């Protein structure tokens, strides 16, 4: 059972990376997930840049050295509320190009960059079979949302992208998120606020939640988005209760859209995302702490979850249910859910009575004792305040300000 922390390396400074990774470990993450940003790695066709905030090799090695896994989402279209979706601007000027369809000029450029990243990771010994942290890769991004608009060209493109990716010999699984027709061994995955009802397109594929939206991005003049941690914890517990194996918080740390990287109409510089770690690298409480407690409870169930051949389902009431996992050596773990949004419920489960708050899941690692309930927050709550900064030398005239800042 893997919980993943979404962290985009360019949305933090390299000096922040070790602390962000450490806070992810402390919070119970097993994996770090990031996109790869083509426009910044190849600002001019054929000229690559992997320095500063874009030193992806350094970032991946820090994840490795910390003992975490990594899910690398190459795309190379990433969306991510990033300028041009991560495509370099020069791409649009290639004669005859049409983005993200069965178009030879586009496919040639896409394959060249994806191969560049896979080769770089292999050369640096960063795949899991080499002793590195990378356990999964991603090709394309939410293409299923627009595939039908390209007709047969879209279907052909999906098959080509999957085949191209597999042909690179990376030696780890490839994922296509929001792609119900992901072909062959490529794993289709869920993105959304709730993914407990998601099922992959083959019984031979695991259930992956590549984007668990724990907040949202913000626009100029709009309200700052907020998702209560009780609802977020409920969604995660339900996902694992119903057979999930990997979920990633999008975002665990959102960070900052430095420079002109922010995409979309009127997206603000901050990419805080109401994440468990805020834009400045500080823990957002109680979100960070409550999720840490959740991850700990899930880990207590892990042996039963992974060793159970099947799950036993019990209907406990009109909107109440339990899933029981009987593992090897007599292990038993259970999730008891009340999906009534308004009323608590008292249920009888394996000879005991339990009162479950509305819209919540109780986790019982031994099938007897509740160690965590998603609606009961015991983590500390922190309130942050901001104050106006002071000018370096008091009030300045316009000419003094220009002189000070050398403008």
Coordinates of C-alpha atoms in Angstrom, one line a residue:
X1 CA 0.0 0.0 0.0
X2 CA 1.7 3.1 -1.2
X3 CA 1.0 6.8 -0.3
X4 CA 2.6 9.3 -2.5
X5 CA 3.6 12.9 -2.0
X6 CA 3.2 15.1 -5.1
X7 CA 6.1 17.6 -5.3
X8 CA 7.1 19.5 -8.5
X9 CA 10.8 20.2 -8.2
X10 CA 10.7 23.5 -10.2
X11 CA 8.1 24.9 -7.9
X12 CA 10.6 25.0 -5.0
X13 CA 14.2 26.0 -4.8
X14 CA 16.8 23.2 -4.6
X15 CA 17.6 24.4 -1.0
X16 CA 14.0 23.4 -0.1
X17 CA 14.1 20.0 -1.6
X18 CA 15.7 18.0 1.3
X19 CA 13.3 19.5 3.9
X20 CA 10.2 18.8 1.7
X21 CA 11.3 15.2 1.2
X22 CA 12.0 14.9 5.0
X23 CA 8.5 16.3 5.8
X24 CA 7.0 13.8 3.4
X25 CA 8.7 10.9 5.1
X26 CA 7.7 12.2 8.5
X27 CA 4.1 12.5 7.2
X28 CA 4.1 8.8 6.2
X29 CA 4.7 9.0 2.4
X30 CA 6.3 6.1 0.6
X31 CA 6.7 7.7 -2.8
X32 CA 7.3 11.2 -4.3
X33 CA 5.6 12.0 -7.6
X34 CA 6.6 14.7 -10.0
X35 CA 6.0 15.8 -13.6
X36 CA 8.8 16.5 -16.0
X37 CA 8.7 20.0 -17.6
X38 CA 9.8 19.9 -21.2
X39 CA 9.6 23.6 -21.9
X40 CA 12.3 24.3 -19.3
X41 CA 14.5 21.3 -20.0
X42 CA 14.6 22.1 -23.7
X43 CA 14.0 25.9 -24.1
X44 CA 15.6 25.8 -27.5
X45 CA 15.3 22.7 -29.7
X46 CA 18.2 20.4 -29.1
X47 CA 19.6 22.5 -26.3
X48 CA 19.0 21.0 -22.9
X49 CA 18.9 22.5 -19.4
X50 CA 19.2 20.6 -16.2
X51 CA 20.4 23.1 -13.6
X52 CA 19.1 25.0 -10.6
X53 CA 15.4 24.4 -10.0
X54 CA 15.4 22.1 -13.1
X55 CA 18.2 19.8 -11.9
X56 CA 15.9 16.8 -12.1
X57 CA 18.8 14.3 -11.5
X58 CA 19.7 16.0 -8.3
X59 CA 16.1 15.9 -7.1
X60 CA 15.6 12.2 -8.0
X61 CA 18.9 11.3 -6.2
X62 CA 17.7 13.2 -3.1
X63 CA 14.5 11.1 -3.1
X64 CA 16.7 8.0 -3.5
X65 CA 19.0 8.9 -0.7
X66 CA 16.0 9.5 1.6
X67 CA 14.8 6.0 1.0
X68 CA 11.6 6.9 -0.9
X69 CA 10.3 5.6 -4.3
X70 CA 9.6 8.0 -7.2
X71 CA 6.8 8.1 -9.8
X72 CA 8.1 10.1 -12.8
X73 CA 5.4 11.6 -15.0
X74 CA 7.2 12.4 -18.3
X75 CA 4.1 13.3 -20.3
X76 CA 5.4 15.3 -22.0
X77 CA 2.1 17.2 -22.0
X78 CA 1.6 17.7 -18.3
X79 CA -1.1 20.4 -17.9
X80 CA -0.2 21.1 -14.2
X81 CA -1.5 24.7 -14.6
X82 CA 1.9 25.3 -16.2
X83 CA 2.5 27.6 -19.1
X84 CA 1.6 25.9 -22.5
X85 CA 1.0 22.7 -20.5
X86 CA 4.7 22.1 -20.4
X87 CA 5.2 22.2 -24.1
X88 CA 8.1 24.4 -25.4
X89 CA 6.9 27.3 -27.4
X90 CA 9.1 26.5 -30.3
X91 CA 7.2 23.3 -30.8
X92 CA 4.2 25.2 -32.4
X93 CA 6.5 26.5 -35.2
X94 CA 7.4 23.1 -36.6
X95 CA 5.9 22.9 -40.1
X96 CA 2.8 20.6 -40.2
X97 CA 2.6 19.9 -36.5
X98 CA -0.6 19.1 -34.7
X99 CA -0.3 18.5 -31.0
X100 CA -1.4 15.2 -29.3
X101 CA -2.7 13.2 -32.2
X102 CA -1.5 10.8 -34.9
X103 CA 0.7 13.5 -36.4
X104 CA 4.3 12.5 -37.5
X105 CA 6.0 15.8 -36.7
X106 CA 4.6 15.9 -33.2
X107 CA 5.3 12.2 -32.6
X108 CA 8.9 12.6 -33.7
X109 CA 9.5 15.5 -31.2
X110 CA 7.6 13.8 -28.4
X111 CA 9.5 10.5 -28.8
X112 CA 12.8 12.3 -28.9
X113 CA 12.2 14.1 -25.6
X114 CA 10.7 11.1 -23.8
X115 CA 13.7 9.0 -24.9
X116 CA 16.0 11.8 -23.7
X117 CA 14.6 11.6 -20.1
X118 CA 14.4 7.8 -20.0
X119 CA 18.0 7.5 -21.2
X120 CA 19.1 10.2 -18.7
X121 CA 17.5 8.3 -15.8
X122 CA 19.0 5.0 -17.0
X123 CA 22.5 6.6 -17.4
X124 CA 22.3 7.9 -13.8
X125 CA 21.2 4.4 -12.5
X126 CA 17.9 5.8 -11.2
X127 CA 15.4 3.0 -12.1
X128 CA 14.4 0.6 -9.3
X129 CA 16.1 -2.4 -11.0
X130 CA 19.3 -0.4 -11.0
X131 CA 19.0 0.4 -7.3
X132 CA 17.3 3.8 -7.9
X133 CA 13.9 5.1 -6.7
X134 CA 11.9 5.2 -9.9
X135 CA 9.2 2.5 -9.8
X136 CA 6.7 4.0 -12.4
X137 CA 6.7 6.3 -15.3
X138 CA 3.8 8.1 -17.0
X139 CA 3.2 8.7 -20.7
X140 CA 0.7 11.4 -21.8
X141 CA -1.7 13.0 -19.3
X142 CA -5.5 12.8 -19.0
X143 CA -5.7 12.3 -22.8
X144 CA -9.0 10.5 -22.4
X145 CA -10.6 13.8 -21.7
X146 CA -10.0 14.9 -25.3
X147 CA -9.3 11.7 -27.3
X148 CA -12.8 11.6 -28.9
X149 CA -12.3 15.0 -30.5
X150 CA -9.5 13.6 -32.6
X151 CA -11.5 10.6 -33.9
X152 CA -9.5 7.7 -35.2
X153 CA -6.4 9.9 -35.0
X154 CA -6.8 10.0 -31.2
X155 CA -7.1 6.2 -30.9
X156 CA -4.1 5.6 -33.1
X157 CA -2.1 8.1 -31.0
X158 CA -2.9 6.3 -27.8
X159 CA -1.7 3.0 -29.2
X160 CA 1.4 4.7 -30.6
X161 CA 2.3 6.5 -27.4
X162 CA 1.9 3.3 -25.3
X163 CA 4.0 1.3 -27.8
X164 CA 6.7 4.0 -28.0
X165 CA 7.0 4.2 -24.2
X166 CA 7.2 0.4 -23.7
X167 CA 9.8 0.2 -26.5
X168 CA 12.2 2.4 -24.6
X169 CA 13.1 -0.5 -22.3
X170 CA 12.8 1.5 -19.0
X171 CA 12.1 -1.7 -17.1
X172 CA 9.3 -0.3 -14.9
X173 CA 5.6 0.0 -15.5
X174 CA 4.1 2.9 -17.5
X175 CA 0.9 4.6 -16.5
X176 CA -1.7 6.6 -18.5
X177 CA -4.0 8.5 -16.2
X178 CA -7.7 9.1 -17.1
X179 CA -7.2 6.7 -20.1
X180 CA -9.8 3.9 -20.0
X181 CA -8.4 2.4 -23.2
X182 CA -4.8 2.3 -22.1
X183 CA -3.4 -0.6 -24.1
X184 CA -1.6 -3.7 -23.1
X185 CA 0.4 -3.6 -19.9
X186 CA 0.1 0.2 -19.6
X187 CA -1.9 0.9 -16.5
X188 CA -4.9 3.3 -16.6
X189 CA -5.2 5.3 -13.5
X190 CA -7.8 7.6 -11.8
X191 CA -7.6 11.4 -11.1
X192 CA -10.2 13.1 -9.0
X193 CA -11.6 13.9 -5.6
X194 CA -12.9 10.4 -5.0
X195 CA -11.5 7.2 -6.7
X196 CA -12.8 4.4 -4.5
X197 CA -15.2 3.3 -7.3
X198 CA -12.4 3.2 -9.9
X199 CA -11.5 -0.1 -11.5
X200 CA -8.6 -0.5 -14.0
X201 CA -9.5 -1.9 -17.5
X202 CA -7.9 -5.3 -16.7
X203 CA -8.0 -7.5 -13.7
X204 CA -4.3 -7.9 -14.1
X205 CA -3.6 -4.2 -13.4
X206 CA -3.5 -2.6 -9.9
X207 CA -5.8 0.2 -8.9
X208 CA -3.9 3.5 -9.0
X209 CA -5.0 7.0 -8.0
X210 CA -2.4 9.3 -9.6
X211 CA -4.0 12.6 -8.6
X212 CA -5.9 12.9 -5.3
X213 CA -7.0 16.5 -5.4
X214 CA -6.5 17.7 -1.8
X215 CA -7.2 21.3 -2.8
X216 CA -7.2 23.3 -6.0
X217 CA -5.3 26.0 -7.8
X218 CA -6.3 29.7 -7.4
X219 CA -7.2 32.4 -9.8
X220 CA -6.9 36.2 -9.6
X221 CA -9.8 37.6 -7.7
X222 CA -11.1 34.2 -6.7
X223 CA -11.4 32.6 -3.3
X224 CA -8.5 30.4 -2.0
X225 CA -9.7 26.8 -2.4
X226 CA -9.9 24.6 0.7
X227 CA -10.7 20.9 1.1
X228 CA -11.4 19.8 4.7
X229 CA -9.0 17.1 5.8
X230 CA -11.9 15.0 7.2
X231 CA -13.2 14.6 3.6
X232 CA -9.8 14.0 2.2
X233 CA -9.0 11.3 4.8
X234 CA -12.4 9.7 4.1
X235 CA -11.6 9.5 0.4
X236 CA -8.2 7.9 0.9
X237 CA -9.5 5.4 3.5
X238 CA -12.4 4.4 1.1
X239 CA -9.9 4.0 -1.7
X240 CA -7.8 1.5 0.2
X241 CA -10.9 -0.1 1.8
X242 CA -12.2 -0.9 -1.7
X243 CA -9.0 -2.4 -3.2
X244 CA -6.7 0.5 -4.0
X245 CA -3.0 0.1 -3.9
X246 CA -1.4 3.5 -4.7
X247 CA -2.6 7.0 -4.2
X248 CA -0.8 10.3 -4.7
X249 CA -1.7 13.6 -3.1
X250 CA -1.9 16.3 -5.8
X251 CA -0.3 18.2 -4.3
X252 CA 1.5 17.3 -1.0
X253 CA 3.6 20.5 -1.6
X254 CA 2.3 22.9 -4.2
X255 CA 4.9 25.6 -4.1
X256 CA 5.3 28.6 -6.3
X257 CA 4.9 29.4 -10.0
X258 CA 8.2 31.3 -10.4
X259 CA 8.8 33.6 -13.4
X260 CA 6.2 33.2 -16.1
X261 CA 5.5 29.5 -15.6
X262 CA 1.9 29.9 -14.5
X263 CA -0.5 28.7 -17.1
X264 CA -4.2 29.2 -17.8
X265 CA -6.1 32.4 -17.7
X266 CA -5.3 34.4 -14.5
X267 CA -3.7 31.7 -12.4
X268 CA -1.8 33.3 -9.6
X269 CA 1.8 32.9 -8.7
X270 CA 1.1 30.8 -5.7
X271 CA 0.5 27.1 -6.3
X272 CA -0.2 26.4 -2.6
X273 CA -3.1 24.1 -3.5
X274 CA -4.2 23.9 0.2
X275 CA -1.6 21.1 0.4
X276 CA -0.4 19.4 3.6
X277 CA 2.9 21.4 3.2
X278 CA 2.2 25.0 2.3
X279 CA 3.9 27.2 -0.3
X280 CA 6.6 28.2 2.1
X281 CA 7.5 24.6 3.1
X282 CA 5.6 24.7 6.4
X283 CA 3.2 22.0 7.7
X284 CA -0.4 23.0 7.2
X285 CA -2.2 21.8 10.3
X286 CA -4.3 19.9 10.9
X287 CA -4.1 18.6 7.3
X288 CA -0.6 17.3 7.5
X289 CA -1.0 15.7 11.0
X290 CA -4.3 14.1 10.4
X291 CA -3.0 12.5 7.2
X292 CA 0.1 11.3 9.0
X293 CA -2.2 9.5 11.5
X294 CA -4.2 8.0 8.6
X295 CA -1.1 6.7 6.9
X296 CA 0.0 5.1 10.1
X297 CA -3.3 3.3 10.5
X298 CA -3.2 2.0 6.9
X299 CA 0.3 0.7 7.5
X300 CA -0.9 -1.3 10.4
X301 CA -3.3 -3.0 8.0
X302 CA -0.8 -3.5 5.2
X303 CA 0.2 -7.1 5.8
X304 CA -3.4 -8.2 5.8
X305 CA -4.2 -6.1 2.7
X306 CA -1.4 -7.4 0.6
X307 CA -1.6 -11.1 1.6
X308 CA -5.4 -11.5 1.4
X309 CA -6.6 -13.3 -1.7
X310 CA -10.1 -11.8 -1.5
X311 CA -12.1 -9.3 0.5
X312 CA -15.1 -10.1 2.6
X313 CA -17.9 -7.5 2.2
X314 CA -20.6 -7.0 4.9
X315 CA -23.6 -4.8 4.6
X316 CA -24.1 -3.2 8.0
X317 CA -27.0 -0.8 7.3
X318 CA -28.6 1.2 4.5
X319 CA -25.5 3.4 4.2
X320 CA -23.0 1.5 6.3
X321 CA -20.6 -1.3 5.2
X322 CA -17.4 -3.2 6.1
X323 CA -14.6 -4.7 4.2
X324 CA -12.6 -7.5 5.9
X325 CA -9.2 -8.6 4.8
X326 CA -8.0 -11.9 6.2
X327 CA -4.3 -12.3 5.6
X328 CA -1.9 -15.1 6.2
X329 CA -1.1 -16.3 9.8
X330 CA -4.5 -15.4 11.0
X331 CA -4.2 -11.7 10.3
X332 CA -7.4 -9.7 10.0
X333 CA -7.9 -6.0 9.2
X334 CA -11.1 -4.2 8.5
X335 CA -12.6 -0.9 7.3
X336 CA -16.0 0.1 8.6
X337 CA -17.6 3.0 6.6
X338 CA -20.6 5.2 7.2
X339 CA -21.4 7.0 3.9
X340 CA -24.4 8.9 5.3
X341 CA -23.4 12.5 5.0
X342 CA -25.5 13.7 7.9
X343 CA -26.1 11.1 10.6
X344 CA -23.9 9.0 12.8
X345 CA -24.7 5.3 12.9
X346 CA -24.3 2.5 15.4
X347 CA -23.4 -0.8 13.7
X348 CA -22.8 -4.3 14.9
X349 CA -19.6 -5.8 13.5
X350 CA -18.1 -9.2 14.5
X351 CA -20.1 -9.2 17.7
X352 CA -19.3 -5.7 18.8
X353 CA -21.1 -2.4 18.5
X354 CA -19.4 0.6 17.0
X355 CA -20.7 4.2 16.5
X356 CA -19.4 5.7 13.3
X357 CA -19.7 9.5 12.6
X358 CA -21.3 10.6 9.4
X359 CA -19.2 10.4 6.2
X360 CA -16.3 8.6 7.8
X361 CA -14.3 5.4 7.9
X362 CA -13.1 3.6 11.0
X363 CA -9.9 1.5 10.6
X364 CA -9.5 -1.7 12.6
X365 CA -6.1 -3.2 12.0
X366 CA -7.0 -6.3 14.2
X367 CA -10.7 -6.4 13.2
X368 CA -11.6 -5.5 16.8
X369 CA -10.2 -2.1 17.9
X370 CA -10.6 1.2 16.1
X371 CA -7.2 3.0 15.8
X372 CA -8.4 5.8 13.5
X373 CA -11.6 7.5 12.3
X374 CA -11.4 9.9 9.4
X375 CA -13.8 12.4 10.9
X376 CA -12.0 12.6 14.3
X377 CA -9.1 15.0 14.1
X378 CA -6.7 14.9 17.0
X379 CA -3.8 16.6 15.2
X380 CA -2.9 20.2 16.2
X381 CA -4.4 23.1 14.4
X382 CA -2.1 26.0 13.4
X383 CA -3.3 29.4 12.3
X384 CA -0.9 31.4 10.2
X385 CA -0.9 35.2 10.0
X386 CA 1.0 37.5 7.7
X387 CA 2.4 41.0 8.3
X388 CA 3.5 43.7 5.8
X389 CA 7.2 43.6 5.3
X390 CA 9.3 46.7 6.1
X391 CA 11.3 48.5 3.5
X392 CA 15.1 48.0 3.9
X393 CA 15.7 51.6 5.1
X394 CA 12.3 53.0 5.9
X395 CA 10.2 54.9 3.4
X396 CA 11.9 55.7 0.1
X397 CA 11.1 58.1 -2.7
X398 CA 10.7 56.6 -6.2
X399 CA 14.2 57.7 -7.2
X400 CA 15.7 56.2 -4.1
X401 CA 13.8 52.9 -4.7
X402 CA 15.1 52.7 -8.2
X403 CA 18.6 53.4 -7.0
X404 CA 18.4 50.7 -4.3
X405 CA 17.1 48.0 -6.6
X406 CA 19.4 49.1 -9.5
X407 CA 16.5 49.8 -11.9

